PDB file of C-alpha atoms in Angstrom:
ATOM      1  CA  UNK E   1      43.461 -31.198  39.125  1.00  0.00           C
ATOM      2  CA  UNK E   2      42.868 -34.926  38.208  1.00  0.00           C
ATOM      3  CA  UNK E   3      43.192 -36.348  34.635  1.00  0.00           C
ATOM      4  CA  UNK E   4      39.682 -37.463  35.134  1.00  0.00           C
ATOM      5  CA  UNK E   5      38.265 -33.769  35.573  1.00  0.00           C
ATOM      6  CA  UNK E   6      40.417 -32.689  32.541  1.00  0.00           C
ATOM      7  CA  UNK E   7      38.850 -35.511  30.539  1.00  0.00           C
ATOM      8  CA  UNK E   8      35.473 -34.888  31.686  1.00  0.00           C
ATOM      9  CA  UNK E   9      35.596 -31.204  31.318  1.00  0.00           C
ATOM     10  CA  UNK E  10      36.984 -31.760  27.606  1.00  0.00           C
ATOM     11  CA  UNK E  11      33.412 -33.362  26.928  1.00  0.00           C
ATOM     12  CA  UNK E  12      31.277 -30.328  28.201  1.00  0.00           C
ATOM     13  CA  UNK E  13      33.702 -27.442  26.824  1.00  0.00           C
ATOM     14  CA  UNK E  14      34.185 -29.692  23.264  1.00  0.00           C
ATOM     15  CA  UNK E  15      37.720 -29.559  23.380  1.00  0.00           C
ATOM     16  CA  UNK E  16      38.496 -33.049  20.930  1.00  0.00           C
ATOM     17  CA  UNK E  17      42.254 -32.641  20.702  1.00  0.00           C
ATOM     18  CA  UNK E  18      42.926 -33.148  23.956  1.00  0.00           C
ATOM     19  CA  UNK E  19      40.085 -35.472  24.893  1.00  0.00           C
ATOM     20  CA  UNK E  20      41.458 -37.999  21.767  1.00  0.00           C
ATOM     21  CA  UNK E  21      45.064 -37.210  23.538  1.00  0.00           C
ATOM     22  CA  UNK E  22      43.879 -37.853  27.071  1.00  0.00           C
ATOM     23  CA  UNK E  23      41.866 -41.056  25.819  1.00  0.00           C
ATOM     24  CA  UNK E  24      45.032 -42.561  23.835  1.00  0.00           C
ATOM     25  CA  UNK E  25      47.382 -42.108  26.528  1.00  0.00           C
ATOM     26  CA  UNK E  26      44.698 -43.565  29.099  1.00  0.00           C
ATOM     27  CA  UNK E  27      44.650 -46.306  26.298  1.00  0.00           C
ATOM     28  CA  UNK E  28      48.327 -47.118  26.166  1.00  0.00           C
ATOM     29  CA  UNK E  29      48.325 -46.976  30.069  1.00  0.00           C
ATOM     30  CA  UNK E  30      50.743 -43.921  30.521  1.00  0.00           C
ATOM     31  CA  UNK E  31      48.585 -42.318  32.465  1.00  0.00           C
ATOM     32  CA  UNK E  32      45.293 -43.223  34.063  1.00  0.00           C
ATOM     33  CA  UNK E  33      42.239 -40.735  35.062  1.00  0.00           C
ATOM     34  CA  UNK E  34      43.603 -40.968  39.162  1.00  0.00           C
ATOM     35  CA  UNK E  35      46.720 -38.693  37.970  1.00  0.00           C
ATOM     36  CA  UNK E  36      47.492 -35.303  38.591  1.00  0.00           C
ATOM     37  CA  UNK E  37      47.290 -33.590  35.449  1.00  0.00           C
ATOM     38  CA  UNK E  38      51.043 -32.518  36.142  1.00  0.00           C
ATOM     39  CA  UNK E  39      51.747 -35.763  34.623  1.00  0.00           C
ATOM     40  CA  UNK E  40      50.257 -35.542  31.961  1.00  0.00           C
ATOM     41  CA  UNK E  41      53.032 -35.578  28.816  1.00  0.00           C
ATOM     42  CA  UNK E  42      51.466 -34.843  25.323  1.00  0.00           C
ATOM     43  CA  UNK E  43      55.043 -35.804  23.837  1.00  0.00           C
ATOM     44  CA  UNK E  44      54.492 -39.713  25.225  1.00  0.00           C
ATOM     45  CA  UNK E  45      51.743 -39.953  22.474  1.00  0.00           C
ATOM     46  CA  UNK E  46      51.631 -41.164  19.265  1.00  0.00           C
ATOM     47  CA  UNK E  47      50.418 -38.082  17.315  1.00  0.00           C
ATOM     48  CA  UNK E  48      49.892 -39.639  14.513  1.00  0.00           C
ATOM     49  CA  UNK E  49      47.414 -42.273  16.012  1.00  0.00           C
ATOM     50  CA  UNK E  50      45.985 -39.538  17.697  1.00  0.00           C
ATOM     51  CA  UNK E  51      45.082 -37.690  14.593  1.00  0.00           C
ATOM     52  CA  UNK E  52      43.902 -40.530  12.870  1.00  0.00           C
ATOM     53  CA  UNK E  53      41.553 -40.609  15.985  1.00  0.00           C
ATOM     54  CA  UNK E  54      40.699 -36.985  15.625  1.00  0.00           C
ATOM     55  CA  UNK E  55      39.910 -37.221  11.838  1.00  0.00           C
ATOM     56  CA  UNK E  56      37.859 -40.436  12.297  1.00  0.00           C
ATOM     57  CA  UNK E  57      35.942 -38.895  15.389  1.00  0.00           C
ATOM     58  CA  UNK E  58      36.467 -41.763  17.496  1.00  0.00           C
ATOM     59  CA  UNK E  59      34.896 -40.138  20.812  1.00  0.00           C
ATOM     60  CA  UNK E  60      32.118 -39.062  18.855  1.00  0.00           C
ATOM     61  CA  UNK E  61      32.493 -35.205  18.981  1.00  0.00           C
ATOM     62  CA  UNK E  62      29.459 -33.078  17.427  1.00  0.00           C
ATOM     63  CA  UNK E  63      30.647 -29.401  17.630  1.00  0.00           C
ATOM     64  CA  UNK E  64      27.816 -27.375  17.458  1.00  0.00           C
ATOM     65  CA  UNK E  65      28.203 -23.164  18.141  1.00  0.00           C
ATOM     66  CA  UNK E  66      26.069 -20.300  17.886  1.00  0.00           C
ATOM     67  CA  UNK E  67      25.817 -17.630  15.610  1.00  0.00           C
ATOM     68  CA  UNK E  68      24.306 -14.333  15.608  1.00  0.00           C
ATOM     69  CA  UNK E  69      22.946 -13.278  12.004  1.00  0.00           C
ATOM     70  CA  UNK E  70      21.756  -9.609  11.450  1.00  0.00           C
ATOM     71  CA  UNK E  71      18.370  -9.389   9.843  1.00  0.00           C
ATOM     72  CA  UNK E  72      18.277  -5.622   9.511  1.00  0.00           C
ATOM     73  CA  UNK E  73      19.225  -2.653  11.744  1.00  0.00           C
ATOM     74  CA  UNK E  74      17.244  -3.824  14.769  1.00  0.00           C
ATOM     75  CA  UNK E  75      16.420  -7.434  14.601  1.00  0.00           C
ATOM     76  CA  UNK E  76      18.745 -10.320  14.860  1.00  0.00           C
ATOM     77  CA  UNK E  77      18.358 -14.362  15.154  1.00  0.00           C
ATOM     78  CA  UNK E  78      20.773 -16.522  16.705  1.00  0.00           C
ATOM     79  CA  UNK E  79      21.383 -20.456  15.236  1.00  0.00           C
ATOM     80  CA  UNK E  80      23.297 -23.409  16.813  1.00  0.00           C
ATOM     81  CA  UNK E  81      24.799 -25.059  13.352  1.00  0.00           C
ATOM     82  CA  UNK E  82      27.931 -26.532  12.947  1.00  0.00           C
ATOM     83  CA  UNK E  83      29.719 -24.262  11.451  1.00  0.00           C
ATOM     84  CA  UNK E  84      29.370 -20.306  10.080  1.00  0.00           C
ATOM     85  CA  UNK E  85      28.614 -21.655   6.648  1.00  0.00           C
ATOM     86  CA  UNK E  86      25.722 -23.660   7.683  1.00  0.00           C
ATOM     87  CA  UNK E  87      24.136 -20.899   9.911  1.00  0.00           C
ATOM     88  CA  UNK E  88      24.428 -18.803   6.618  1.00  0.00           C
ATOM     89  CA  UNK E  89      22.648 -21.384   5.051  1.00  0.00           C
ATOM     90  CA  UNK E  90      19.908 -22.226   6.910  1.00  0.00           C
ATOM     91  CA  UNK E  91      19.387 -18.670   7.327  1.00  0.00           C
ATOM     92  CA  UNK E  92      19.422 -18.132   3.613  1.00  0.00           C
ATOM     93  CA  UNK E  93      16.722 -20.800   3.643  1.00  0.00           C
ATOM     94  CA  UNK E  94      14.741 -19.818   6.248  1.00  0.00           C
ATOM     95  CA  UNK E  95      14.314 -16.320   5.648  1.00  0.00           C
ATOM     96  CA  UNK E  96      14.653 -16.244   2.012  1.00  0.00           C
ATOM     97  CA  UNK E  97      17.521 -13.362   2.049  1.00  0.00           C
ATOM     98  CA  UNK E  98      21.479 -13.802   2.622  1.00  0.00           C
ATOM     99  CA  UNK E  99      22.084 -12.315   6.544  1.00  0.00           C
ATOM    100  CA  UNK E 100      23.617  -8.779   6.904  1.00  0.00           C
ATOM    101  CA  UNK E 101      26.336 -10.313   8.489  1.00  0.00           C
ATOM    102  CA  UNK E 102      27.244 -13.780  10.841  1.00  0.00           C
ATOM    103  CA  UNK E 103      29.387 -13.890  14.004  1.00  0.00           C
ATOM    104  CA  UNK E 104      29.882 -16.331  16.654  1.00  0.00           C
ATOM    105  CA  UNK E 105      28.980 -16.135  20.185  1.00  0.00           C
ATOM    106  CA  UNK E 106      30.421 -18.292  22.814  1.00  0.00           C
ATOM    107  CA  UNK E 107      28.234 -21.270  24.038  1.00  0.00           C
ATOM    108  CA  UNK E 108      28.650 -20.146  27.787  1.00  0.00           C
ATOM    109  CA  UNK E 109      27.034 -16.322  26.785  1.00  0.00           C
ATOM    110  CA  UNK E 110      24.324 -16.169  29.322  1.00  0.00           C
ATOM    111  CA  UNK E 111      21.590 -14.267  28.357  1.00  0.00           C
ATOM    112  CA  UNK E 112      18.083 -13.535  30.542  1.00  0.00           C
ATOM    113  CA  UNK E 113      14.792 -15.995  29.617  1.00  0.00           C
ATOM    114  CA  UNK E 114      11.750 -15.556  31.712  1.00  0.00           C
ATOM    115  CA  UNK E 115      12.770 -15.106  35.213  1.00  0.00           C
ATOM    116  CA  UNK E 116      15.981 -16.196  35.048  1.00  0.00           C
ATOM    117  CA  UNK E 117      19.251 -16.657  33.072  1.00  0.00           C
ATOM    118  CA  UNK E 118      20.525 -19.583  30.638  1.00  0.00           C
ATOM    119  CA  UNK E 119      23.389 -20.020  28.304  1.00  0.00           C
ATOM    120  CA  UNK E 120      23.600 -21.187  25.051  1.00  0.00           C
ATOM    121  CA  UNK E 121      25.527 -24.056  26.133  1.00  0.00           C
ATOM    122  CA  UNK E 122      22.425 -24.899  28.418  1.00  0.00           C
ATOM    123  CA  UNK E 123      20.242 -23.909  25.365  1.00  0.00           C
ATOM    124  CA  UNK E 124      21.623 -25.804  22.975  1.00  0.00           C
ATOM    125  CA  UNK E 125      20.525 -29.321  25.274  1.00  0.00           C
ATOM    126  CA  UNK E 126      16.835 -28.423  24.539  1.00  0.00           C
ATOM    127  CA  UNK E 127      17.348 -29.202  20.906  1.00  0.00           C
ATOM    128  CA  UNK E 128      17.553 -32.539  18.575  1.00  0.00           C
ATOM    129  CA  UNK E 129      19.087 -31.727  15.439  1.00  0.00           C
ATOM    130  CA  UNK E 130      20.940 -28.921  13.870  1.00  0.00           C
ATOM    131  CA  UNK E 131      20.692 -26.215  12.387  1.00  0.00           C
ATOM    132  CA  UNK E 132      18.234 -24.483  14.734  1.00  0.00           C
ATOM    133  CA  UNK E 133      16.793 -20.969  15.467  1.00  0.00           C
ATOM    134  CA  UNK E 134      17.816 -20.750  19.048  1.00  0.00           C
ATOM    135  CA  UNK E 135      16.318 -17.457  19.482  1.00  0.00           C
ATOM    136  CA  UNK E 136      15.764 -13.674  18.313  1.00  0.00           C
ATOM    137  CA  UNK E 137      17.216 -10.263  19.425  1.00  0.00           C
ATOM    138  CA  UNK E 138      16.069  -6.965  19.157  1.00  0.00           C
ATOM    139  CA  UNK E 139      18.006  -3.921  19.578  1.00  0.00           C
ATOM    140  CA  UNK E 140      16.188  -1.155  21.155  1.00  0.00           C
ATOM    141  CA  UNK E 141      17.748   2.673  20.113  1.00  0.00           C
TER     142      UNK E 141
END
């Protein structure tokens, strides 16, 4: 596998450590996106440049997950927010009443819509800002 497809896949799966890593190195010219990953050496970086490049965000990284928040027994709603907190927050605000309880769900859970099949991560693209209701559940016993 290239450095390229590493770098690019870093973008759609969110992974920031290793794009910032990836990005200095490609920077400092000790590796360019044409390599096989094998050459790829984590120890030829600067790690503390590269945290300073985590902290500041410099490849403009906007993590957004998806929760699932229990309403009652049968009923749940699921949020893209940026963290647990803020799903239990907007939540709280939305609904008026703290959840049951919050957990997260990985963005590439597929779930059926219509007539066919989506994931979150494919979800997610249809919205514009954050925190959102990205849909409901409702279990059937």
């Amino acid at each position: 596998m290239l450095v390229k497809d590493v770098y690019l896949d870093c973008f759609h799966f969110e992974e920031s450590p290793l794009a910032h890593y990836i990005h200095h190195l490609l920077a400092e010219k000790k590796i360019s996106l044409d390599d096989d990953m094998s050459k790829l050496d984590l120890n030829q970086a600067d790690h503390k440049k590269v945290a300073e490049m985590v902290q500041r965000n410099v490849l403009g990284f906007h993590k957004i997950s998806t929760y699932s928040l229990k309403m009652n027994q049968k009923n749940f709603v699921f949020i893209f927010a940026a963290s647990k907190l803020k799903a239990v927050q907007f939540y709280t605000e939305t609904f008026h009443q703290p959840p049951l309880n919050c957990h997260e769900y990985s963005l590439d859970f597929e779930l059926t819509r219509g007539n066919g099949v989506i994931s979150f991560r494919d979800m997610r693209k249809e919205f514009k800002s954050f925190p959102a209701v990205a849909g409901y559940f409702v279990r059937e016993r």
